Tab-separated table of C-alpha atoms in Angstrom:
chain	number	residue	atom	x	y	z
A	1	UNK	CA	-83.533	-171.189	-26.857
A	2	UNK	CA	-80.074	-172.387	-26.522
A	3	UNK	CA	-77.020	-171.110	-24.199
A	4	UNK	CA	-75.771	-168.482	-27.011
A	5	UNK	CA	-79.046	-167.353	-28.035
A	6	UNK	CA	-80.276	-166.647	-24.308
A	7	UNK	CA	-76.118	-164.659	-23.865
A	8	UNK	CA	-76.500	-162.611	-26.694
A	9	UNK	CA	-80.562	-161.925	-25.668
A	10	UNK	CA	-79.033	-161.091	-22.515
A	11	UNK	CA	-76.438	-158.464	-23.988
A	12	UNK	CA	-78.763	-156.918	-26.618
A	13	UNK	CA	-80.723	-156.039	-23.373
A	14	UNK	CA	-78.097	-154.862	-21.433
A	15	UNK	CA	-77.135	-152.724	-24.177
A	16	UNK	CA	-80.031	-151.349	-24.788
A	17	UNK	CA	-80.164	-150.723	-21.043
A	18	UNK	CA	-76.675	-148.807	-21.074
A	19	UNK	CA	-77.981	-146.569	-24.273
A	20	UNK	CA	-81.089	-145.926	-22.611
A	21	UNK	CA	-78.651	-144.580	-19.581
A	22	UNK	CA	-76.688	-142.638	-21.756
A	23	UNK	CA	-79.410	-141.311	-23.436
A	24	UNK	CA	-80.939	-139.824	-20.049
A	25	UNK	CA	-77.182	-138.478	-18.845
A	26	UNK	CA	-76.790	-136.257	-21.717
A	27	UNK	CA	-80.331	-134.960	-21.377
A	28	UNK	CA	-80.245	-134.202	-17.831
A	29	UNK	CA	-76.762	-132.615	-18.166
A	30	UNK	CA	-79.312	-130.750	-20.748
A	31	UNK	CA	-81.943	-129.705	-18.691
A	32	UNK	CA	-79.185	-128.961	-15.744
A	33	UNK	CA	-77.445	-126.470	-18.345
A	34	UNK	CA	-80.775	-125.228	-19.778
A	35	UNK	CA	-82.037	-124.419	-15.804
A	36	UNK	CA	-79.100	-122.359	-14.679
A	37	UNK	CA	-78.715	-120.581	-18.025
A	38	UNK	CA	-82.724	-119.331	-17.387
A	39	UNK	CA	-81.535	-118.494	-13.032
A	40	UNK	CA	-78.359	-116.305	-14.200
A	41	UNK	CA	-79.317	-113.822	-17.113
A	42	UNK	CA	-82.300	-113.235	-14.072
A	43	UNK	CA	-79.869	-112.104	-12.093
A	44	UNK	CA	-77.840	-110.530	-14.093
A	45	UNK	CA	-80.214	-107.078	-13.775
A	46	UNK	CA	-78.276	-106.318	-10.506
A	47	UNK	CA	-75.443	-106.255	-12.229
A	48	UNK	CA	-75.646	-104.467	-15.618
A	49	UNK	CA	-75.210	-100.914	-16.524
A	50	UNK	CA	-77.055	-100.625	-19.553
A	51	UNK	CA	-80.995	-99.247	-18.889
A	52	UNK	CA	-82.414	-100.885	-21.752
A	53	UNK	CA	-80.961	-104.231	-21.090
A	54	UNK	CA	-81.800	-103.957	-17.581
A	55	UNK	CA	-85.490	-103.689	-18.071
A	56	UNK	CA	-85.639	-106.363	-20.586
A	57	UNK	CA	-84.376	-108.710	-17.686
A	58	UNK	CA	-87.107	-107.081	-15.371
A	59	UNK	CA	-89.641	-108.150	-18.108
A	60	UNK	CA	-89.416	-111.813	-17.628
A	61	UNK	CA	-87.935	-112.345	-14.494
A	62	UNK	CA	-88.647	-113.644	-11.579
A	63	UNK	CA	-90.461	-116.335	-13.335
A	64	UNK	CA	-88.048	-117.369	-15.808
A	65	UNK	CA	-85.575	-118.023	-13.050
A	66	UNK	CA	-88.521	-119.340	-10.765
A	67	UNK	CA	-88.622	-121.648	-13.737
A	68	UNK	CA	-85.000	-122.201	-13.573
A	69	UNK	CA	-84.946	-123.188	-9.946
A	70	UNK	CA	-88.153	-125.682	-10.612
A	71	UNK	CA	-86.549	-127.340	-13.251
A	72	UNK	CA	-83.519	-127.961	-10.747
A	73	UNK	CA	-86.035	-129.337	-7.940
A	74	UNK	CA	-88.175	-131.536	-10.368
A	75	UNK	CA	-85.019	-133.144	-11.234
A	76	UNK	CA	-83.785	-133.086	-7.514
A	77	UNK	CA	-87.157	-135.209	-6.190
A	78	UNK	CA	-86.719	-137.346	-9.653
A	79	UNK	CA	-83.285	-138.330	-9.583
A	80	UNK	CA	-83.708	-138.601	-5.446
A	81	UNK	CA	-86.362	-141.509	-6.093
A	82	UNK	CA	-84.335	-143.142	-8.985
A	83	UNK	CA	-81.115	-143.721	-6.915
A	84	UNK	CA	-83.102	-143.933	-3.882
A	85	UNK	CA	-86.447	-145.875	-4.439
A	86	UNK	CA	-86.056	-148.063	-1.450
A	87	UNK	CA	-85.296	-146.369	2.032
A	88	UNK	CA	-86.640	-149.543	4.751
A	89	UNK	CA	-84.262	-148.819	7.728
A	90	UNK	CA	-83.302	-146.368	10.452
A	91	UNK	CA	-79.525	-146.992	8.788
A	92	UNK	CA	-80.834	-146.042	5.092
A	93	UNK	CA	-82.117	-142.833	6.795
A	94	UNK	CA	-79.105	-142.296	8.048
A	95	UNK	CA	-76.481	-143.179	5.381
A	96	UNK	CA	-78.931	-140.962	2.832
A	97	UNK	CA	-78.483	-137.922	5.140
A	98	UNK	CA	-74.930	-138.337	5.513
A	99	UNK	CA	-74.648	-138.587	1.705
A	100	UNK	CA	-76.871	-135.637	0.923
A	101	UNK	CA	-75.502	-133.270	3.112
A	102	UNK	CA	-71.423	-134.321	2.275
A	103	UNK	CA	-72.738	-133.232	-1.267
A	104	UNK	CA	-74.229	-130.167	-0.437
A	105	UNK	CA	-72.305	-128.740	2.822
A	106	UNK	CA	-68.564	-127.416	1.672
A	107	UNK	CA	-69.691	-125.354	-1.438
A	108	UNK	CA	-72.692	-123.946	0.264
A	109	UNK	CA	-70.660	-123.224	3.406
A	110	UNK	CA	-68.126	-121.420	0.900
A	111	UNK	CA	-70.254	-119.702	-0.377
A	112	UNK	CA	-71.844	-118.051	3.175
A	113	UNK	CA	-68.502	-117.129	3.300
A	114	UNK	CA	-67.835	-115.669	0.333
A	115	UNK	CA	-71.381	-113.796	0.303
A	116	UNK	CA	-69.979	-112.236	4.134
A	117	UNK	CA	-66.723	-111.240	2.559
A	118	UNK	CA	-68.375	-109.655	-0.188
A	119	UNK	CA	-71.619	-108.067	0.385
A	120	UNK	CA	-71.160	-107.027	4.301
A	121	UNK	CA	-67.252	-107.030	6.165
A	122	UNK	CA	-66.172	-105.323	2.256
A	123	UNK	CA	-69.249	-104.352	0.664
A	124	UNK	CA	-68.217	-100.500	2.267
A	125	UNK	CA	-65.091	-100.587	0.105
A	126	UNK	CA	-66.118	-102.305	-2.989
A	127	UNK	CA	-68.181	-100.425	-6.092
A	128	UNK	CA	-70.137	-102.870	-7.747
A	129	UNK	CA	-72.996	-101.353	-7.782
A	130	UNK	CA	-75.214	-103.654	-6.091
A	131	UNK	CA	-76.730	-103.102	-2.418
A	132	UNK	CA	-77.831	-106.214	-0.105
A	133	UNK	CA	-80.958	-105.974	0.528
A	134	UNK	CA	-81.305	-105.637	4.673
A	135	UNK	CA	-77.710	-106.873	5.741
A	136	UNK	CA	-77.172	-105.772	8.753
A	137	UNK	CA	-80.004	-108.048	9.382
A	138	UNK	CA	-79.270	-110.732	7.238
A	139	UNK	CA	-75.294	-111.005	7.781
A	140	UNK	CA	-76.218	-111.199	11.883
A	141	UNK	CA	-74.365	-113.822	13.642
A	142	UNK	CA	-77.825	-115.763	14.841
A	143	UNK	CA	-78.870	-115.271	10.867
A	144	UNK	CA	-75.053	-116.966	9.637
A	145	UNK	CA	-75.441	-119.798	11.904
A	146	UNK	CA	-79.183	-120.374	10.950
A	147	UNK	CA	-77.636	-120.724	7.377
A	148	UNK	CA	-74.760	-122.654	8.425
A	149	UNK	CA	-77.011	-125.248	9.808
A	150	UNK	CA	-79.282	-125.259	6.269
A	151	UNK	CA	-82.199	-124.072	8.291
A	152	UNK	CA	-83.050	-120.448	6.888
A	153	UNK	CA	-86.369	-121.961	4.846
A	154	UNK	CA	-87.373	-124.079	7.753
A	155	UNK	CA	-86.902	-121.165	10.643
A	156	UNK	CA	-88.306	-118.093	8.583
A	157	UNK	CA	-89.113	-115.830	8.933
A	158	UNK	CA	-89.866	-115.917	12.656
A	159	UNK	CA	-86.565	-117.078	13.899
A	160	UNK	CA	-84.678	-117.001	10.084
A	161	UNK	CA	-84.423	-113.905	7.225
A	162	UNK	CA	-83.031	-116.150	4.342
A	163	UNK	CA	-80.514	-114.901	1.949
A	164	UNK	CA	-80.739	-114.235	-1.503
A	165	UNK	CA	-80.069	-116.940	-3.796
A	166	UNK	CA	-78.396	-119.637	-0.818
A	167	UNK	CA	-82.195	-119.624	0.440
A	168	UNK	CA	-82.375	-122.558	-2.042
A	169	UNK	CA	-80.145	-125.015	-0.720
A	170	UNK	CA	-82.045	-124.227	2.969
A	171	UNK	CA	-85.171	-125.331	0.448
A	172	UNK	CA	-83.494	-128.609	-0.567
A	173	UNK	CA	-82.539	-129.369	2.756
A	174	UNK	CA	-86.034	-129.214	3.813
A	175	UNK	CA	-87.095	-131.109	0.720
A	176	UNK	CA	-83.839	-133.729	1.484
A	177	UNK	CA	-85.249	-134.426	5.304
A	178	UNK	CA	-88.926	-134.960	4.459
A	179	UNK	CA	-88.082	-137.144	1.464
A	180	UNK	CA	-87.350	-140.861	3.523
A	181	UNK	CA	-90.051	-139.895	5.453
A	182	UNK	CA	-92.539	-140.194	2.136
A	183	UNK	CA	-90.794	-143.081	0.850
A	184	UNK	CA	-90.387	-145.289	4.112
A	185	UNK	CA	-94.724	-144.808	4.542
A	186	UNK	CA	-95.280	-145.113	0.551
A	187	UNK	CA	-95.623	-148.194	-1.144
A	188	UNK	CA	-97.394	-147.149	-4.501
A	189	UNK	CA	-97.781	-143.586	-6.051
A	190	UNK	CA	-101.290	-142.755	-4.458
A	191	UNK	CA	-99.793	-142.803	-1.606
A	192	UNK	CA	-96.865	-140.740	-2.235
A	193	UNK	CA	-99.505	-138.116	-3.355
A	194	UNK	CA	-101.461	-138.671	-0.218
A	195	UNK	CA	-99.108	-138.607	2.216
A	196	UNK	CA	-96.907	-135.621	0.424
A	197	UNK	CA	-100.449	-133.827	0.822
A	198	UNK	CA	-100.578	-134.539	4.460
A	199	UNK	CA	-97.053	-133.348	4.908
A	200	UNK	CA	-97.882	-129.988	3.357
A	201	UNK	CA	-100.946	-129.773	5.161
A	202	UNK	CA	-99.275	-130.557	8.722
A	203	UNK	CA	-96.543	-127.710	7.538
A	204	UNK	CA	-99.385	-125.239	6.870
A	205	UNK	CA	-100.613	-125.935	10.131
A	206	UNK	CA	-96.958	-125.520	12.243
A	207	UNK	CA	-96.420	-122.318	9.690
A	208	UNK	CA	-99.734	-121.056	11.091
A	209	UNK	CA	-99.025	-121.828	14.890
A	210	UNK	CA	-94.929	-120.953	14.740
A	211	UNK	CA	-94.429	-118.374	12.343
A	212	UNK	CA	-91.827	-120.639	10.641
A	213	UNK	CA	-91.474	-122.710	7.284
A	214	UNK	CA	-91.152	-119.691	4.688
A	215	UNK	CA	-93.502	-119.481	1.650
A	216	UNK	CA	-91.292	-120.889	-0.991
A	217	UNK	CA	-91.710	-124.121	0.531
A	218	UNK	CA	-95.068	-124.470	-0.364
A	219	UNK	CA	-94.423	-122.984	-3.757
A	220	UNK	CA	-92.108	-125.526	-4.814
A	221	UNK	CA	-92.920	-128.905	-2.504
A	222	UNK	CA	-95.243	-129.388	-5.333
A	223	UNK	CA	-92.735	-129.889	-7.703
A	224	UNK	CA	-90.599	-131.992	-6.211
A	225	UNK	CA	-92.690	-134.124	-5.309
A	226	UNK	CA	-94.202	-134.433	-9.124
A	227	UNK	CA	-90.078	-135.372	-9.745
A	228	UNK	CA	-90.768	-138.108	-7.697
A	229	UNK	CA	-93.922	-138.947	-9.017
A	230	UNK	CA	-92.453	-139.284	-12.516
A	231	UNK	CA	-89.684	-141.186	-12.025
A	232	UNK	CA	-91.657	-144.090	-10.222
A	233	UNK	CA	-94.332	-143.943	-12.775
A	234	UNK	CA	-92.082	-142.689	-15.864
A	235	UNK	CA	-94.757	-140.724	-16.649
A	236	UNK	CA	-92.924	-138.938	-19.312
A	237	UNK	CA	-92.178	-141.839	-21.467
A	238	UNK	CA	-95.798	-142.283	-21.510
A	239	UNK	CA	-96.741	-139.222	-21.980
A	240	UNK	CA	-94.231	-139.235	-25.593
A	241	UNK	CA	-97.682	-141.372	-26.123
A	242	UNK	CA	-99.754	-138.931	-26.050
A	243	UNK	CA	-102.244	-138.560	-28.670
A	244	UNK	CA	-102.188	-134.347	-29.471
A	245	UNK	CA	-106.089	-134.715	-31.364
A	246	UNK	CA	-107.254	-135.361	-27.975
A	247	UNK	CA	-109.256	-132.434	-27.208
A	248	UNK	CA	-107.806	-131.850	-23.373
A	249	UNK	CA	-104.306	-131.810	-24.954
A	250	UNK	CA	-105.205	-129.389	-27.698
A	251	UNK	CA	-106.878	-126.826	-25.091
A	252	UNK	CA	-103.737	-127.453	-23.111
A	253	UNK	CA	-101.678	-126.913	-25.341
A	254	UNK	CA	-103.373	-123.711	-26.297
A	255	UNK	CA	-103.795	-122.660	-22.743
A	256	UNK	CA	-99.634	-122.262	-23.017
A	257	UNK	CA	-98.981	-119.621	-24.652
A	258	UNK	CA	-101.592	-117.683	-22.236
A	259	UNK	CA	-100.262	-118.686	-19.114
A	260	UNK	CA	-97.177	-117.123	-20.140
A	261	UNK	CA	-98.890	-114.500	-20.956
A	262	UNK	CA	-100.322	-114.466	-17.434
A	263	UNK	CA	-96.855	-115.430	-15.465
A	264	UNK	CA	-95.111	-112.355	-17.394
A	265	UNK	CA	-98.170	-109.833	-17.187
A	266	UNK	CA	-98.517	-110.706	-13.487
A	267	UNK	CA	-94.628	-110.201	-12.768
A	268	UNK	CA	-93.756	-106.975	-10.814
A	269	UNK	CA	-91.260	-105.702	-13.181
A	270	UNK	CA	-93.260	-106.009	-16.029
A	271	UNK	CA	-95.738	-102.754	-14.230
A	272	UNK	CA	-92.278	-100.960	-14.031
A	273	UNK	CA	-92.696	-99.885	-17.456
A	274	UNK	CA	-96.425	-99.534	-17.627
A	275	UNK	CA	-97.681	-98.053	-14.502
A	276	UNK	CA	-96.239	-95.346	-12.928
A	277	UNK	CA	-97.494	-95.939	-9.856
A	278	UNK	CA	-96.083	-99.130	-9.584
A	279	UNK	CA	-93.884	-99.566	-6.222
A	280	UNK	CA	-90.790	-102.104	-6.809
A	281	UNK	CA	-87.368	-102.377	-4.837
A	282	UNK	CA	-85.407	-105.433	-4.632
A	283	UNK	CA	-87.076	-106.887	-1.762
A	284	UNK	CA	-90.048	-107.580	-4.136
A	285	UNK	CA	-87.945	-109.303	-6.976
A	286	UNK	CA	-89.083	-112.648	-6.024
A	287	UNK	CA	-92.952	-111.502	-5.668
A	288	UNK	CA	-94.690	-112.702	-8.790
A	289	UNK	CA	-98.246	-110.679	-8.578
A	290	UNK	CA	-97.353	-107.407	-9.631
A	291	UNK	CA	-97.158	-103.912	-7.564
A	292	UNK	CA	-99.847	-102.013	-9.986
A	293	UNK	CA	-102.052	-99.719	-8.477
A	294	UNK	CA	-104.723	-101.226	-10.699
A	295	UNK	CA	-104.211	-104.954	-10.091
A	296	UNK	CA	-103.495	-104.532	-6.589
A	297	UNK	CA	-106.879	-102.954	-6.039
A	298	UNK	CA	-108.600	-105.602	-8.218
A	299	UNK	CA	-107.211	-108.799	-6.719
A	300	UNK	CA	-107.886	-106.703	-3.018
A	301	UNK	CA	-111.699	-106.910	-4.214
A	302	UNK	CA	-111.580	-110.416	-4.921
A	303	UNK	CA	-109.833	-111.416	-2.116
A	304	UNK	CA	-112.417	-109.058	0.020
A	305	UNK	CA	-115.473	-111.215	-1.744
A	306	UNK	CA	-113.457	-114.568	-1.465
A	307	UNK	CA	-113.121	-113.864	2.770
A	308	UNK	CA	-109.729	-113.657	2.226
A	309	UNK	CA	-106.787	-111.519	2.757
A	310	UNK	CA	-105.020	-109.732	-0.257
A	311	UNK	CA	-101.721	-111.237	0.232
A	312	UNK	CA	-103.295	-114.994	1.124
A	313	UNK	CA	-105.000	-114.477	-2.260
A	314	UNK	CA	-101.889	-113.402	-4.379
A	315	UNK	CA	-99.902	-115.915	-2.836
A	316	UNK	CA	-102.569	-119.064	-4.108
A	317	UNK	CA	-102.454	-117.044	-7.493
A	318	UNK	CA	-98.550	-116.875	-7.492
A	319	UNK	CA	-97.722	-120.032	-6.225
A	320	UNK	CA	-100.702	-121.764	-8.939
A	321	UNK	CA	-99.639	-120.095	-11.568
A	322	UNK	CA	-96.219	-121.155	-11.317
A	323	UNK	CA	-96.587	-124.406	-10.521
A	324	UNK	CA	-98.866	-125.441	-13.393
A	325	UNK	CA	-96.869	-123.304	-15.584
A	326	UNK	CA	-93.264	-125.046	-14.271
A	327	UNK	CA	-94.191	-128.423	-14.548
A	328	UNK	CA	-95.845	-128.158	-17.992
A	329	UNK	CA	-92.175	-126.720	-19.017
A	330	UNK	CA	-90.777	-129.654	-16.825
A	331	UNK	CA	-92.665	-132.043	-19.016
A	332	UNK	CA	-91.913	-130.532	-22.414
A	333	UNK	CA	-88.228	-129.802	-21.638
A	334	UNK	CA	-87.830	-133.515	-20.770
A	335	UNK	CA	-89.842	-134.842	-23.880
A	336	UNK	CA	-87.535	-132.490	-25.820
A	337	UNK	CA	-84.338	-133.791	-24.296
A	338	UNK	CA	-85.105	-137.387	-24.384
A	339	UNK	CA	-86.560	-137.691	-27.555
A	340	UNK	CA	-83.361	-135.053	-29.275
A	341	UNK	CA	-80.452	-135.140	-26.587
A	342	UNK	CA	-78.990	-138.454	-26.756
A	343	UNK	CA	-75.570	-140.390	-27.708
A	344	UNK	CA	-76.319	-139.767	-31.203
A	345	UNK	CA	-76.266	-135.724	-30.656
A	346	UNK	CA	-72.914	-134.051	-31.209
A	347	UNK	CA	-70.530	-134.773	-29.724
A	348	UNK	CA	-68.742	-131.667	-28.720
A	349	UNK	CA	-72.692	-130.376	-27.655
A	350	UNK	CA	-72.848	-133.027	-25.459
A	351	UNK	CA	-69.722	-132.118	-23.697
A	352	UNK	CA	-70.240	-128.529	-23.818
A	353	UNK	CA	-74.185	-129.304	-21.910
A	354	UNK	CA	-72.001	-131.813	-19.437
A	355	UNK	CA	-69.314	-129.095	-18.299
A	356	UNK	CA	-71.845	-126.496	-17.947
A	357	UNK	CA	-74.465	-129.337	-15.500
A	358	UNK	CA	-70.858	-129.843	-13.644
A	359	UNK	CA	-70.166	-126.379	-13.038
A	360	UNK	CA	-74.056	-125.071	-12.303
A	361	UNK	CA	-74.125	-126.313	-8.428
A	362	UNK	CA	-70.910	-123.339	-8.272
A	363	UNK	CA	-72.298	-120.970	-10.531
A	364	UNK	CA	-75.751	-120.958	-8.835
A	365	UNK	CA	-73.661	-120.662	-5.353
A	366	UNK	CA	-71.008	-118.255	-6.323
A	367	UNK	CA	-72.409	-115.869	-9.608
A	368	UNK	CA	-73.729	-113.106	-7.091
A	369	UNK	CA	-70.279	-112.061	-5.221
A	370	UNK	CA	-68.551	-113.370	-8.496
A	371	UNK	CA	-70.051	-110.349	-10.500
A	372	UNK	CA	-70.222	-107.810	-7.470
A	373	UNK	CA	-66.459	-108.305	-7.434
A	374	UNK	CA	-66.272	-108.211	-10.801
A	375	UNK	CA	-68.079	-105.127	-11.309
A	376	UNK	CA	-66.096	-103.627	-8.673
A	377	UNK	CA	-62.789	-104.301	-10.267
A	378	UNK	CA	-64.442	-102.644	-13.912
A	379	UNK	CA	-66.179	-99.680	-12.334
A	380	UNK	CA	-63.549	-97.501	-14.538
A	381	UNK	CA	-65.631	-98.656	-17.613
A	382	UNK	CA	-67.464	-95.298	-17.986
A	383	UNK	CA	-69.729	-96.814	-20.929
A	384	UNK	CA	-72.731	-98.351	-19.301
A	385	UNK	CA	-73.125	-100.680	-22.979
A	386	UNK	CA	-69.708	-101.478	-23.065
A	387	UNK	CA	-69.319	-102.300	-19.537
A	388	UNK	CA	-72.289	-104.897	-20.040
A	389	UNK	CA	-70.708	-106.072	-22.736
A	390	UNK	CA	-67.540	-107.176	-21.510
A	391	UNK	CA	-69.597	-108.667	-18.352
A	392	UNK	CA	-71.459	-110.977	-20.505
A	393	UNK	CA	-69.401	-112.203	-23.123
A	394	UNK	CA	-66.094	-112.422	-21.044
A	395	UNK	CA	-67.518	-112.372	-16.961
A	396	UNK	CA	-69.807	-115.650	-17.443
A	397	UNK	CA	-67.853	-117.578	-19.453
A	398	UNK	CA	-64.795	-116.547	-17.265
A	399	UNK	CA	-67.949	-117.653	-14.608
A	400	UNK	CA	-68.670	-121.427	-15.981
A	401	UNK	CA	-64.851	-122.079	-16.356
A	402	UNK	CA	-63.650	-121.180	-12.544
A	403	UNK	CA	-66.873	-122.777	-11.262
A	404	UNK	CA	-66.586	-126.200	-13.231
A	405	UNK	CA	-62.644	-126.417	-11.773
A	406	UNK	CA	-64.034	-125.366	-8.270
A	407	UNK	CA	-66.190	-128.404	-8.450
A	408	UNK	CA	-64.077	-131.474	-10.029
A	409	UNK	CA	-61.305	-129.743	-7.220
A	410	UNK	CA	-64.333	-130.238	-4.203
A	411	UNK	CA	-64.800	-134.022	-5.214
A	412	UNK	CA	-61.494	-134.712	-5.628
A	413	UNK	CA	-61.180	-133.712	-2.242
A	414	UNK	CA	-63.667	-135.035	-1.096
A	415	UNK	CA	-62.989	-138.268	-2.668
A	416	UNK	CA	-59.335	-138.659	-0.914
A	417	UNK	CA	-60.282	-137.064	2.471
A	418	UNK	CA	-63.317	-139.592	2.280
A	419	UNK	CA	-61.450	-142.922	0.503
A	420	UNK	CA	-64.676	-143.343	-1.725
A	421	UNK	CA	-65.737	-142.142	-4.960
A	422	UNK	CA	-67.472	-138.721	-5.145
A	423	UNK	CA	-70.378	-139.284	-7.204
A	424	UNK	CA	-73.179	-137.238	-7.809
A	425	UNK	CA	-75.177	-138.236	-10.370
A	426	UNK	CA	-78.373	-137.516	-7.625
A	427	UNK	CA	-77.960	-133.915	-6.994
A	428	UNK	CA	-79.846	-131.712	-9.744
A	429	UNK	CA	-77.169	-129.028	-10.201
A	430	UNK	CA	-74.418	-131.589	-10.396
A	431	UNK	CA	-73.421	-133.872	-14.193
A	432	UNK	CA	-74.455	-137.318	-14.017
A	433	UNK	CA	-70.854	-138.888	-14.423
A	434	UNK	CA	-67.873	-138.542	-12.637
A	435	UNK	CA	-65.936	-135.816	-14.423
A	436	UNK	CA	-63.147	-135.484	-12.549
A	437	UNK	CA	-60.897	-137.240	-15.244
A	438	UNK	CA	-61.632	-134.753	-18.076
């Protein structure tokens, strides 16, 4: 093969190499849009006037924003492992820290502040409607600085009472400090998995002895680490391979539409409109076996037969449940994206999925006081229908713009206080490119 021929192999490859690149951009900007548009319209329940359209969000949620937030950590242990694969030195621990946290820290920090402002020093004064669950308790100064330091998920609920909504970034940063840990001791995927398993076993152990690391570490620790798992394997460009006559596939694939049969049926709100006896306040928004009379005193039987306590038990149902049900919609969201979300989809689609991923790290941070305030400053609007209304269709888009200029402003910031670009292709609520020129 002569000089040209081996140049233009050489470019065909590299091409191909930049498509294939592109190609998994726009579909992560995809999935990034698709996850916070499932966590939001959760949400929204607080928020709305309208009965009607407030149950129909108690129908399906928490699990379709549970879904939401695993989507956000599959891609946060994926993407961690594809710009971080190799971690051999106490100075790449140290350099991956500082870079994580400088992405995460000012926004989050912001937003403590804002959710202060908001729902404690002003909630007396403002009408939107919405109450904070426990906030004299929450909004303490020992509970703000636990935050501040990212270590509500870590410290709870002995020492911690996490917020609603910022408890996630506390989960990341938990997720964030175990991750060089796994890859520094791993050199193949079997022992990702293995030592990953010992690390959740050693937490279960110091959770049992401390009273500390709260339960939604173990619910989602699974996922992340599948992200992980995935990208080192690229597991789901195999799995476009996979045959669908083969009888395990078919019964999974039939098993789907009962499991979310199962993950709705099983969600507290759900009993809200079937059994009166059903007990449901706020606090129990994020609990995903249900409050029924009837179901409570079946799983307490089971539980009884099993040895085991009634709450042990519904958490191993809760926490199975979702994470078999999550990561089979991680799998076919991705196989969706990658094989229809590419540089050949339109064009102003793509950009609309990229400004959305930009924004979502803000709108995830910022939607709760956002729409208190907003409600507050609308409380006139006497029609409960048309006061949702106007919330939806000119609120959240009002939302995604504010949030996506919030962000390009933090990185250009952060890019001239820091002399260095501000990527952040590796964080999962954050675009892929640089977007600070648009």
């Amino acid at each position: 093969m002569g000089a040209t021929e081996v140049n233009s192999h050489l470019h065909e490859i590299s091409f191909i190499g930049i498509e294939t690149m592109k190609n998994k951009i726009i579909a992560f900007d995809f999935l990034r849009a698709l996850a916070i548009a499932m966590i939001i319209p959760a949400h929204l329940s607080n928020f709305l006037s309208f009965t009607y359209l407030k149950l129909a969000l108690y129908a399906v949620d928490p699990f379709v924003a549970n879904m939401g937030l695993g989507l956000f950590i599959f891609m946060s242990g994926y993407l961690l492992y594809y710009n971080n694969h190799s971690i051999k030195s106490f100075q790449n621990v140290l350099s991956f820290y500082r870079n994580r946290l400088l992405r995460i820290f000012p926004l989050y920090w912001a937003a403590i502040a804002a959710f202060t402002l908001v729902f404690f020093i002003f909630a007396p004064r403002l009408n939107s409607g919405f109450e904070f669950p426990n906030a004299a308790h929450v909004f303490s100064f020992h509970n703000l600085i636990m935050h501040v330091l990212g270590l509500q998920i870590f410290l709870a609920p002995a020492y911690a009472s996490p917020m609603l909504t910022l408890y996630f970034v506390g989960l990341i940063i938990v997720f964030y400090a175990i991750y060089p840990l796994i890859i520094m001791l791993s050199k193949s995927s079997k022992q990702i998995l293995l030592y990953s398993s010992l690390i959740f076993l050693g937490c279960l152990l110091v959770s049992r002895a401390f009273n500390i690391i709260e339960y939604r570490f173990y619910t989602f620790f699974p996922m992340f680490v599948f992200g992980i798992l995935t990208c080192k394997e690229s597991l789901f460009e195999k799995s476009m391979m996979i045959n669908r006559k083969n009888p395990f596939v078919q019964i999974l694939l039939a098993a789907l539409p009962v499991m979310l049969v199962l993950v709705i049926v099983l969600g507290s709100r759900t009993t809200l409109l079937l059994d009166p006896k059903t007990t449901f306040t706020i606090e129990s928004a994020g609990s995903g076996t249900i409050g029924s009379s009837t179901v409570i005193s079946m799983l307490g039987n089971m539980a009884n037969s099993l040895g085991l306590s009634y709450l042990i038990l519904k958490f191993i149902i809760d926490s199975v449940l979702l994470n078999l049900f999550v990561i089979i919609f991680c799998v076919l969201e991705y196989r969706f994206a990658m094989k229809f979300i590419n540089n050949e989809f339109s064009s102003s689609l793509s950009s609309a999925f990229t400004y959305v991923a930009t924004a979502s790290y803000c709108i995830y941070l910022f939607h709760r006081p956002f729409l208190a305030l907003w409600n507050s400053v609308t409380h006139f609007i006497s029609n409960p229908l048309l006061h949702d209304v106007i919330l939806i269709f000119i609120a959240l888009p009002l939302l995604v713009v504010i949030s996506y200029h919030l962000q390009i402003l933090e990185l250009y910031l952060k890019k001239h206080l820091f002399h260095k670009k501000a990527t952040h292709k590796d964080f999962p609520f954050i675009g892929y490119s640089n977007s600070s020129g648009k």
